PDB file of C-alpha atoms in Angstrom:
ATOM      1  CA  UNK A 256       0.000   0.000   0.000  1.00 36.00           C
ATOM      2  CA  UNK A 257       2.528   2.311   0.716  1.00 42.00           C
ATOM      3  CA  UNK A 258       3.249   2.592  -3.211  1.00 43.00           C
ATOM      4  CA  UNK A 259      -0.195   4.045  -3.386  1.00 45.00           C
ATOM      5  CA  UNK A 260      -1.006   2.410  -6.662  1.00 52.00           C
ATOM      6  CA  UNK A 261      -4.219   1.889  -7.800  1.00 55.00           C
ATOM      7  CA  UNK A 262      -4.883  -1.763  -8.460  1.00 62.00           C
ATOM      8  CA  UNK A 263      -3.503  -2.411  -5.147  1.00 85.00           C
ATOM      9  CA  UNK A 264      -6.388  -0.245  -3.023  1.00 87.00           C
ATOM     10  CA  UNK A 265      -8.879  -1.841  -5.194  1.00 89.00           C
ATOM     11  CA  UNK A 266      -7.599  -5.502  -4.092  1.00 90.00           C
ATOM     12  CA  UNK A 267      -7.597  -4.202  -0.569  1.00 91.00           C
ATOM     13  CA  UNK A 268     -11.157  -2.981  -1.015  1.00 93.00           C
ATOM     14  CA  UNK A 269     -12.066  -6.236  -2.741  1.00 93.00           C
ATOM     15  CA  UNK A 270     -10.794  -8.247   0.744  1.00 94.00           C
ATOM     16  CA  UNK A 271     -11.810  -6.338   3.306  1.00 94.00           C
ATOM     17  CA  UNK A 272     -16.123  -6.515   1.180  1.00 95.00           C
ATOM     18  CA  UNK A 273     -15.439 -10.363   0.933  1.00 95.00           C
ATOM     19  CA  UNK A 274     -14.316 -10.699   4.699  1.00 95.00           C
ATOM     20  CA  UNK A 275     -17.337  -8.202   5.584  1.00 96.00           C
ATOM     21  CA  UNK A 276     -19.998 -10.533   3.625  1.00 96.00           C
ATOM     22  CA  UNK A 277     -18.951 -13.684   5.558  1.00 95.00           C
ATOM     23  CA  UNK A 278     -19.279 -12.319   8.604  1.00 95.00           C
ATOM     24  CA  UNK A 279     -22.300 -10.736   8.416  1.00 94.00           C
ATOM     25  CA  UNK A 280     -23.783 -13.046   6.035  1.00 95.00           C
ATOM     26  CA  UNK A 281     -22.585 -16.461   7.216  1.00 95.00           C
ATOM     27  CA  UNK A 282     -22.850 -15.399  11.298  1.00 94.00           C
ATOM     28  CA  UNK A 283     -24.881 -19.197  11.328  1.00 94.00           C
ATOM     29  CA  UNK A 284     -22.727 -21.432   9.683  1.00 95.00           C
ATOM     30  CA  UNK A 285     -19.554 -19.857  11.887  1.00 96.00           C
ATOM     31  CA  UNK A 286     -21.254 -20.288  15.174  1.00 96.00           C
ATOM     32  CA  UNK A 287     -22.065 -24.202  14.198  1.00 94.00           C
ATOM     33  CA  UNK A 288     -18.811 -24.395  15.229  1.00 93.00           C
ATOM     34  CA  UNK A 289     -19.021 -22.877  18.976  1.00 95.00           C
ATOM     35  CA  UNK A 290     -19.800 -24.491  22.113  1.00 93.00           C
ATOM     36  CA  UNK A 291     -23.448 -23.654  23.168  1.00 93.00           C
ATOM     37  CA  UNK A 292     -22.042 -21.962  26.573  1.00 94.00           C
ATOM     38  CA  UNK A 293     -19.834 -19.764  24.378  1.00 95.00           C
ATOM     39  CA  UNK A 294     -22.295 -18.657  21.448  1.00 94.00           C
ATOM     40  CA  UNK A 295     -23.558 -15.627  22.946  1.00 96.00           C
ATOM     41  CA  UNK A 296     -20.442 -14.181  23.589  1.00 96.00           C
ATOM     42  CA  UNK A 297     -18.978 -15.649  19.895  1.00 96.00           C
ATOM     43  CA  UNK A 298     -22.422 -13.963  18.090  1.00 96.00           C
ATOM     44  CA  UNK A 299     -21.308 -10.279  19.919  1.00 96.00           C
ATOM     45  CA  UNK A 300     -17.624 -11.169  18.979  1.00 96.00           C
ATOM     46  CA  UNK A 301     -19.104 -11.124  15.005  1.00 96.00           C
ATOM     47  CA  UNK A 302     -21.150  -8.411  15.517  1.00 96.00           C
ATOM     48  CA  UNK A 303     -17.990  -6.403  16.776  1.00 96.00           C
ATOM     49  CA  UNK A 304     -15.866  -7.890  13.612  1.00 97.00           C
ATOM     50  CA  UNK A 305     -18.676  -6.902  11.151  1.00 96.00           C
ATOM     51  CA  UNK A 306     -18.722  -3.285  12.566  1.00 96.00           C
ATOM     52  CA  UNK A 307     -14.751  -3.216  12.279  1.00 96.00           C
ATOM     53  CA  UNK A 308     -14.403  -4.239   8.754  1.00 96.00           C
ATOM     54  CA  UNK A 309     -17.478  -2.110   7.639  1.00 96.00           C
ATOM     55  CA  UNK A 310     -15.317   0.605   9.054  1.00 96.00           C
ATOM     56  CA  UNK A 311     -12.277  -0.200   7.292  1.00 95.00           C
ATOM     57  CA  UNK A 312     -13.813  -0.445   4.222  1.00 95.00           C
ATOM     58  CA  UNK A 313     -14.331   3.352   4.832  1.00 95.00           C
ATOM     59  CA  UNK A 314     -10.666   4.008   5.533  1.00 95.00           C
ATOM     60  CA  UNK A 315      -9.675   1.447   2.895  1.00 94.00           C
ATOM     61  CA  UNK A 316     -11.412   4.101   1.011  1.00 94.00           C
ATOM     62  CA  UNK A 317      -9.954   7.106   2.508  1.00 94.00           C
ATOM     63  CA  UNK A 318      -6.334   5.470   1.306  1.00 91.00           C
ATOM     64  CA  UNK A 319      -5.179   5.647   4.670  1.00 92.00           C
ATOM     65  CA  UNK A 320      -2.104   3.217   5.254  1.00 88.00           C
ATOM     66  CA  UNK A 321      -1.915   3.694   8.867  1.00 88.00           C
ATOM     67  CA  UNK A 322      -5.265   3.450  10.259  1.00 92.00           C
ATOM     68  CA  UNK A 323      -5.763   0.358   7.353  1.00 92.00           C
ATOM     69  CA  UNK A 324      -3.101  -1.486   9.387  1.00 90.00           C
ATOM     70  CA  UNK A 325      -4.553  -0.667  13.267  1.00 92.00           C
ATOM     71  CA  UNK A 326      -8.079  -0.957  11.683  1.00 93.00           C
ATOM     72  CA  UNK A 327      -6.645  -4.883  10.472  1.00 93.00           C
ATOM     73  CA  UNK A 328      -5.101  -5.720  13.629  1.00 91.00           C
ATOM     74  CA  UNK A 329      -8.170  -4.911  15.565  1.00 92.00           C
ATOM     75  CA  UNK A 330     -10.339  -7.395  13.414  1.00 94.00           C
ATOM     76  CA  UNK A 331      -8.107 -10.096  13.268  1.00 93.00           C
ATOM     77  CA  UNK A 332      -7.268 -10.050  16.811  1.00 90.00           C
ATOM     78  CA  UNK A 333     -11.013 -10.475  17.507  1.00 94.00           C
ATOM     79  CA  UNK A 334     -11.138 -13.206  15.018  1.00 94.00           C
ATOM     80  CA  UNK A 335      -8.688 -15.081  16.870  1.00 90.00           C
ATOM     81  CA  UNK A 336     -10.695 -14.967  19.853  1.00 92.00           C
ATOM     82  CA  UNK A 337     -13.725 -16.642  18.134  1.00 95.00           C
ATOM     83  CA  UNK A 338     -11.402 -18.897  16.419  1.00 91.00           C
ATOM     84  CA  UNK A 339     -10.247 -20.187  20.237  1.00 90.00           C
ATOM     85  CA  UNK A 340     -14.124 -20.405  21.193  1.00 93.00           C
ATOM     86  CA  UNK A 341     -14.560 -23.469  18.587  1.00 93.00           C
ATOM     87  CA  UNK A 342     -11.861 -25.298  20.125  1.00 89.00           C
ATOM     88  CA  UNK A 343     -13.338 -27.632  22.751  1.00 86.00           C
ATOM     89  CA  UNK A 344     -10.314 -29.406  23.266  1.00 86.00           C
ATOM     90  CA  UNK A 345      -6.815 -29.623  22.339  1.00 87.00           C
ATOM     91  CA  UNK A 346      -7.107 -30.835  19.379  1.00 85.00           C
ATOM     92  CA  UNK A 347      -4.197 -33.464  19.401  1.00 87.00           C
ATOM     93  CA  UNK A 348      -1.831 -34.849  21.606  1.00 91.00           C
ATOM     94  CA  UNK A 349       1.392 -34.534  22.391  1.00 93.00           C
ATOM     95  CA  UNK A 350       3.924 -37.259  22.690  1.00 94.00           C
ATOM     96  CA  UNK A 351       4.787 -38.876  26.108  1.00 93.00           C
ATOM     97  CA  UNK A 352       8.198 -38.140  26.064  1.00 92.00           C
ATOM     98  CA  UNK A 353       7.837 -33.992  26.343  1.00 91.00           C
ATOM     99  CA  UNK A 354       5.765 -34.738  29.574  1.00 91.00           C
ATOM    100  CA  UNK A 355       8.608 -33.151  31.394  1.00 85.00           C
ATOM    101  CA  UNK A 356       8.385 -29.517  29.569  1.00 87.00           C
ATOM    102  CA  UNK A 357       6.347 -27.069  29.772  1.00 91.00           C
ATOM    103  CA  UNK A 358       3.476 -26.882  27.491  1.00 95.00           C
ATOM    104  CA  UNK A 359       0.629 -24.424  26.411  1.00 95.00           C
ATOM    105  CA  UNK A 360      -2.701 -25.920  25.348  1.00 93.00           C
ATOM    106  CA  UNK A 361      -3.679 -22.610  24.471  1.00 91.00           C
ATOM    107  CA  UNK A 362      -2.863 -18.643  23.528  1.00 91.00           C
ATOM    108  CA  UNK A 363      -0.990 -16.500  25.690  1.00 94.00           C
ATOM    109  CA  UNK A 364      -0.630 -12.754  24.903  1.00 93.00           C
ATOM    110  CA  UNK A 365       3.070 -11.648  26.240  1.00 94.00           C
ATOM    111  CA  UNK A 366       3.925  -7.577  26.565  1.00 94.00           C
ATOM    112  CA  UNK A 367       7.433  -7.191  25.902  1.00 93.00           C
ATOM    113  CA  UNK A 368       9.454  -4.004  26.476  1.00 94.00           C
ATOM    114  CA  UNK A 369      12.412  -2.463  24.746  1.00 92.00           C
ATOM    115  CA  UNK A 370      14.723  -0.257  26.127  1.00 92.00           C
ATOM    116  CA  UNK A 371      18.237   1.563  25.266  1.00 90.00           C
ATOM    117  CA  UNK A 372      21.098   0.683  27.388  1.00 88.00           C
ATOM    118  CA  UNK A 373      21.912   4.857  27.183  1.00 91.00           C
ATOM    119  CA  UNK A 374      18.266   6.733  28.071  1.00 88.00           C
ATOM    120  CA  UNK A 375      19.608   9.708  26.350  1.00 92.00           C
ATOM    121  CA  UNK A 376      19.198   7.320  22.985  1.00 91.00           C
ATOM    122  CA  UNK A 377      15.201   6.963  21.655  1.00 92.00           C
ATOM    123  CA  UNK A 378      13.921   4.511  19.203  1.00 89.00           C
ATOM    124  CA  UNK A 379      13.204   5.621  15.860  1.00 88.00           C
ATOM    125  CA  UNK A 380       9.860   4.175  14.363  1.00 84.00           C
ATOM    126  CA  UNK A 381       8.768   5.817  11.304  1.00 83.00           C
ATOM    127  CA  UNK A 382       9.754   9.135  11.934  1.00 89.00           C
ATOM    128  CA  UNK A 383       8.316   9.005  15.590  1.00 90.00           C
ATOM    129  CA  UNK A 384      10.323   8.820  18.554  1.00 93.00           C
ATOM    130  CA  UNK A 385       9.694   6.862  21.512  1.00 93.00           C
ATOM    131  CA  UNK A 386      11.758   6.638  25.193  1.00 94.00           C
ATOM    132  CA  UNK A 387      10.763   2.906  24.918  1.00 93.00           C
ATOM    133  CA  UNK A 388       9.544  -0.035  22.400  1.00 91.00           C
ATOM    134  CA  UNK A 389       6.613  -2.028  23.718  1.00 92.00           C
ATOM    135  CA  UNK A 390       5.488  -5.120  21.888  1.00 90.00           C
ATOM    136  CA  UNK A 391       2.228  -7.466  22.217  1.00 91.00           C
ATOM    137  CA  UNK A 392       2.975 -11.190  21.238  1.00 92.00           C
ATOM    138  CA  UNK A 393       0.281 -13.488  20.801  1.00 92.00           C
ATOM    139  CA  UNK A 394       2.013 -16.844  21.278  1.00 95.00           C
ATOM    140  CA  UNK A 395      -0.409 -19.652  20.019  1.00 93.00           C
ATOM    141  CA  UNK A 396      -0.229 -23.027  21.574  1.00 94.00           C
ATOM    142  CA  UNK A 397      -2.544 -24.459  19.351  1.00 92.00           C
ATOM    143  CA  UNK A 398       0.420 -24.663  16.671  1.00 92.00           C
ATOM    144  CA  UNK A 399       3.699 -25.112  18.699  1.00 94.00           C
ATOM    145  CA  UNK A 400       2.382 -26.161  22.236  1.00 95.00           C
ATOM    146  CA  UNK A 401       6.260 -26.929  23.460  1.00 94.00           C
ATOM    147  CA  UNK A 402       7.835 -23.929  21.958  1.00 93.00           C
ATOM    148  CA  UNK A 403       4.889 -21.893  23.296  1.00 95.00           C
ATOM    149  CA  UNK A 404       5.437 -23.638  26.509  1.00 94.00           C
ATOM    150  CA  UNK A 405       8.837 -23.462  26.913  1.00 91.00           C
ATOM    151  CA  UNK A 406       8.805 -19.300  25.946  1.00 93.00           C
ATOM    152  CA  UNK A 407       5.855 -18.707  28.194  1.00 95.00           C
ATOM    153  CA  UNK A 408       7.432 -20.674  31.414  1.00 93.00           C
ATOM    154  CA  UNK A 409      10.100 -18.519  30.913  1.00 92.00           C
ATOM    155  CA  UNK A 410       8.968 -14.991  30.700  1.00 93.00           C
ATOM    156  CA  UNK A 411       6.765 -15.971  34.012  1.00 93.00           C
ATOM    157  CA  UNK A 412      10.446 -16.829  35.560  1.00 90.00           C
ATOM    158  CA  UNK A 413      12.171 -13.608  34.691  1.00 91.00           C
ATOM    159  CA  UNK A 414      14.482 -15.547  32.713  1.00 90.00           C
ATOM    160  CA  UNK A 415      14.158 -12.187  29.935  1.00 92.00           C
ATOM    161  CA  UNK A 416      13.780  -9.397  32.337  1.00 93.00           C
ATOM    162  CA  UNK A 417      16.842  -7.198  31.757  1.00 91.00           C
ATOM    163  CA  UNK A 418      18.457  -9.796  29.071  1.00 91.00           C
ATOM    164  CA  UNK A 419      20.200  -7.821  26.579  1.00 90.00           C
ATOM    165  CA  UNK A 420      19.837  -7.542  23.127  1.00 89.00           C
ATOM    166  CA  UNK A 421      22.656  -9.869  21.249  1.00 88.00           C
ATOM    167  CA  UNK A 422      21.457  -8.785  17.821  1.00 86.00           C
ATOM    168  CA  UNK A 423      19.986  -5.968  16.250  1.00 84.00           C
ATOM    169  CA  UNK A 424      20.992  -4.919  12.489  1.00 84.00           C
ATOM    170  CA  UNK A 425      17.429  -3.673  11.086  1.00 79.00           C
ATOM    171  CA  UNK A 426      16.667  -7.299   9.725  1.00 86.00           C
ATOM    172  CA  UNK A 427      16.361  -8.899  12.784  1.00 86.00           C
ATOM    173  CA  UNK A 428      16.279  -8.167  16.532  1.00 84.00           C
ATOM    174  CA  UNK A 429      17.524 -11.157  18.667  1.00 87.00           C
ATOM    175  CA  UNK A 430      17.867 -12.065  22.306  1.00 88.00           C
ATOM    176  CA  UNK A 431      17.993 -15.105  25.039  1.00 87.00           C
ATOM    177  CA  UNK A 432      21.430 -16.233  25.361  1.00 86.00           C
ATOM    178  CA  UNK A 433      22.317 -14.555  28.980  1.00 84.00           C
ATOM    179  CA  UNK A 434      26.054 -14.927  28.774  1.00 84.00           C
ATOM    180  CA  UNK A 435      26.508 -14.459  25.074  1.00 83.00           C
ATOM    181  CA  UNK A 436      30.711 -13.580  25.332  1.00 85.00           C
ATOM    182  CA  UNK A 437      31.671 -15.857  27.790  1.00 85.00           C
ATOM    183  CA  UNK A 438      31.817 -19.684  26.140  1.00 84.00           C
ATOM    184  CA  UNK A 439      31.995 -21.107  29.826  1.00 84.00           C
ATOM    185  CA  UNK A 440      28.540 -20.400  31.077  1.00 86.00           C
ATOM    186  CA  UNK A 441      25.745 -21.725  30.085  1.00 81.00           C
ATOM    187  CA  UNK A 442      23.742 -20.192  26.856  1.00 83.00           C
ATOM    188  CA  UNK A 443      20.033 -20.922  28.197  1.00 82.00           C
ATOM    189  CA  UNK A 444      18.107 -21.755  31.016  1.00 83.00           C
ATOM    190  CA  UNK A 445      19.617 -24.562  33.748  1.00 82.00           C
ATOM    191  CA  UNK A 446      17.008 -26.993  34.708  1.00 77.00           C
ATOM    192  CA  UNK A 447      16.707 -28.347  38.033  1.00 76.00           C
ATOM    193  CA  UNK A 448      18.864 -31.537  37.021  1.00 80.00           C
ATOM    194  CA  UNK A 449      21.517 -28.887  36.168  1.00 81.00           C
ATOM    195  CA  UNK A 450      21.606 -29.509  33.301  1.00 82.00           C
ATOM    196  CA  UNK A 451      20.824 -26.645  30.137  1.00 82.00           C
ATOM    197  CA  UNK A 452      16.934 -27.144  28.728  1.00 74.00           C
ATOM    198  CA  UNK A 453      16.524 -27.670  25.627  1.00 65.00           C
ATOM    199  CA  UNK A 454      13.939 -28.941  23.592  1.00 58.00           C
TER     200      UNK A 454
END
């Protein structure tokens, strides 16, 4: 979008109408899928969606990049949330042998802050500047219940609070080894055998 050319609002518009129509038109056949207990709360869920998307069709139509990308985030994000209101159980198990990790048989949403090492420095984002970069991480069990597990068990420990950043070059920004210059300490977490955790 951000090369403004024609064709590509009109595919945009052309999206965002055929995500509208199956929400508002196929609200039925979506909540087939929902638990009774949950329904009422999935039905407002649509309702919410419906109203989003019939307002990004309007800034769709306004050409306005930014408030196109908050305006999808909002929608999907909700759609997610009726997605996890099908589910009535995990829907597969996981092998015996990973008993031992941890494991999440679900979503967790994770805040993650950023800051510089030097206060006086400020992160850059498009021209804005902020004193610090916060993140919200949807981390989705459903898919990778170990790796989801195993990063969610250790945000709850601390394991990341005031980690350093190993790697940052503007195509990637990297963290979680806690003694990355010193090859004689460990490069994760230590379990309670003592030994490092991996999976």
């Amino acid at each position: 979008l951000k090369e403004i050319r024609g064709e590509k609002w009109q595919k945009c518009a052309s999206l965002n109408r055929k995500a509208y129509s199956i929400v508002a038109n196929k609200k039925k056949e979506i909540l087939k899928d929902v638990p009774t207990d949950r329904q009422t709360a999935a039905a407002t869920l649509l309702e919410t969606i419906a109203s989003d998307l019939s307002a990004l069709g309007t800034t769709i139509e306004n050409k306005d990049a930014a408030g196109i990308e908050k305006g999808k985030k909002a929608a999907l994000q909700k759609i997610g949330l009726v997605e996890e209101m099908m589910v009535k159980e995990f829907p597969y198990s996981i092998p015996k042998e990973y008993n031992n990790l941890p494991q999440l048989k679900g979503r967790a949403t994770v805040k993650m802050t950023l800051k510089k090492a030097d206060p006086a420095n400020k992160f850059d984002v498009q021209g804005k500047i902020y004193d610090q970069a916060d993140f919200t991480i949807v981390v989705d069990g459903y898919k990778a219940p170990l790796t989801g597990g195993n990063f969610v068990e250790l945000i709850n420990s601390g394991f990341y609070n005031g980690m350093k950043i190993q790697r940052s070059d503007g195509f990637v920004i990297q963290t979680g080894d806690p003694n990355p210059e010193d090859e004689d300490k460990p490069h994760g977490v230590v379990g309670k055998d003592g030994k490092i955790r991996t999976i």
